[in-house]
One Martini backbone bead per residue (centre of mass of N, CA, C, O) as a GRO file, in nm:
protein
  107
    1MET     BB    1   0.102   0.019   0.011
    2SER     BB    2   0.038   0.353  -0.053
    3VAL     BB    3   0.196   0.688   0.054
    4ARG     BB    4   0.047   0.994   0.166
    5ALA     BB    5   0.089   1.357   0.106
    6ILE     BB    6  -0.067   1.571   0.215
    7ARG     BB    7   0.173   1.734   0.032
    8GLU     BB    8   0.367   1.911  -0.114
    9TYR     BB    9   0.682   1.805  -0.227
   10ARG     BB   10   0.947   2.044  -0.165
   11PHE     BB   11   1.169   1.897  -0.195
   12PRO     BB   12   1.495   1.695  -0.193
   13SER     BB   13   1.573   1.453  -0.190
   14ARG     BB   14   1.790   1.213  -0.038
   15SER     BB   15   1.816   0.988  -0.253
   16ARG     BB   16   1.935   1.159  -0.496
   17ALA     BB   17   2.190   1.094  -0.789
   18GLU     BB   18   2.333   1.376  -0.702
   19LEU     BB   19   2.431   1.198  -0.413
   20TYR     BB   20   2.654   0.989  -0.589
   21GLY     BB   21   2.769   1.024  -0.855
   22ASP     BB   22   2.923   0.732  -1.004
   23ASP     BB   23   2.694   0.624  -0.851
   24GLN     BB   24   2.423   0.405  -0.740
   25LEU     BB   25   2.085   0.280  -0.694
   26VAL     BB   26   2.003  -0.072  -0.644
   27HIS     BB   27   1.777  -0.289  -0.703
   28ILE     BB   28   1.753  -0.631  -0.579
   29TRP     BB   29   1.572  -0.948  -0.721
   30TRP     BB   30   1.400  -1.223  -0.654
   31ARG     BB   31   1.189  -1.445  -0.815
   32ASN     BB   32   1.009  -1.637  -0.645
   33ASN     BB   33   1.121  -1.624  -0.356
   34GLN     BB   34   1.106  -1.716   0.016
   35PHE     BB   35   1.365  -1.629   0.164
   36LEU     BB   36   1.385  -1.356  -0.049
   37ALA     BB   37   1.110  -1.156  -0.027
   38SER     BB   38   1.294  -0.906  -0.084
   39ALA     BB   39   1.460  -0.647  -0.151
   40ALA     BB   40   1.762  -0.542  -0.236
   41THR     BB   41   2.005  -0.192  -0.157
   42VAL     BB   42   2.256  -0.080  -0.351
   43ARG     BB   43   2.596   0.064  -0.378
   44VAL     BB   44   2.673   0.129  -0.716
   45PRO     BB   45   2.893   0.174  -1.038
   46THR     BB   46   2.764   0.234  -1.350
   47ALA     BB   47   3.050   0.150  -1.471
   48MET     BB   48   2.980  -0.174  -1.375
   49PRO     BB   49   2.987  -0.426  -1.447
   50PHE     BB   50   2.781  -0.706  -1.469
   51GLY     BB   51   2.925  -0.950  -1.432
   52GLU     BB   52   3.049  -0.810  -1.154
   53PHE     BB   53   2.846  -0.741  -1.017
   54VAL     BB   54   2.722  -1.091  -1.028
   55LYS     BB   55   2.955  -1.141  -0.793
   56THR     BB   56   3.006  -0.945  -0.608
   57VAL     BB   57   2.661  -0.864  -0.516
   58VAL     BB   58   2.461  -1.101  -0.563
   59GLU     BB   59   2.646  -1.354  -0.542
   60PRO     BB   60   2.630  -1.300  -0.203
   61TRP     BB   61   2.325  -1.251  -0.164
   62ALA     BB   62   2.187  -1.498  -0.238
   63ALA     BB   63   2.373  -1.732  -0.063
   64SER     BB   64   2.231  -1.687   0.118
   65ASP     BB   65   2.060  -1.928   0.052
   66PRO     BB   66   2.040  -2.290   0.021
   67ASP     BB   67   1.938  -2.281  -0.339
   68PHE     BB   68   2.208  -2.197  -0.412
   69GLN     BB   69   2.342  -2.202  -0.739
   70PRO     BB   70   2.538  -2.038  -0.921
   71GLY     BB   71   2.567  -2.051  -1.260
   72SER     BB   72   2.287  -2.014  -1.332
   73ALA     BB   73   2.029  -1.997  -1.464
   74TRP     BB   74   1.910  -1.630  -1.591
   75ASP     BB   75   1.674  -1.429  -1.550
   76TRP     BB   76   1.633  -1.084  -1.662
   77PHE     BB   77   1.529  -0.775  -1.505
   78ILE     BB   78   1.376  -0.381  -1.562
   79ASP     BB   79   1.118  -0.338  -1.469
   80ASP     BB   80   1.022  -0.601  -1.577
   81ASN     BB   81   1.178  -0.587  -1.844
   82PRO     BB   82   1.373  -0.772  -2.012
   83LEU     BB   83   1.692  -0.834  -2.008
   84GLN     BB   84   1.982  -0.842  -2.195
   85VAL     BB   85   2.286  -0.966  -2.077
   86ARG     BB   86   2.627  -0.881  -2.068
   87ASP     BB   87   2.919  -0.863  -1.909
   88GLU     BB   88   3.083  -0.619  -2.061
   89ALA     BB   89   2.850  -0.426  -1.967
   90SER     BB   90   2.793  -0.156  -1.833
   91LEU     BB   91   2.514  -0.084  -1.661
   92HIS     BB   92   2.419   0.172  -1.805
   93GLU     BB   93   2.400   0.007  -2.090
   94LEU     BB   94   2.176  -0.179  -1.985
   95GLY     BB   95   1.970   0.090  -1.797
   96ILE     BB   96   2.097   0.054  -1.495
   97GLY     BB   97   1.953   0.282  -1.252
   98HIS     BB   98   1.881   0.487  -1.085
   99LYS     BB   99   1.646   0.288  -0.906
  100HIS     BB  100   1.627   0.046  -0.967
  101THR     BB  101   1.460  -0.270  -1.071
  102LEU     BB  102   1.654  -0.599  -1.017
  103SER     BB  103   1.540  -0.888  -1.178
  104PHE     BB  104   1.505  -1.240  -1.095
  105GLN     BB  105   1.529  -1.553  -1.187
  106VAL     BB  106   1.579  -1.941  -1.242
  107GLY     BB  107   1.578  -2.099  -1.556
   0.00000   0.00000   0.00000
C-alpha cells in the first residue's frame, strides 16, 4: 500500500542521484523466492561491468539462500521488462539506472 503525502513534496529527495556521484542505488530482487522475499538495495558504480556486478554483489547476497547455486541460468528484468545482459557491458549501458529494480528468476 502506498503512502500519500498530506502536502506537496517541495524539497529535494535525500536519495537523489546527484548525491551519489559516479555511483547509484540499485534494487535487486530474486523473483518468486520465499527465502529472500524482498529486494535488497545496493550502492554500485554506474560503470561497473554486469558480470562483475553479478559476481561481487548479486551472488554473495543470493548465497544467503541455502538453495542458491552460483552460475545458474537466470532470466533478468529491469523494472519488469526483460533484459538481455552482456557480462562486459556496464550497468549504465544496459539501462540499469539509479533506483531501478533489477530482478531475476532462475531460468
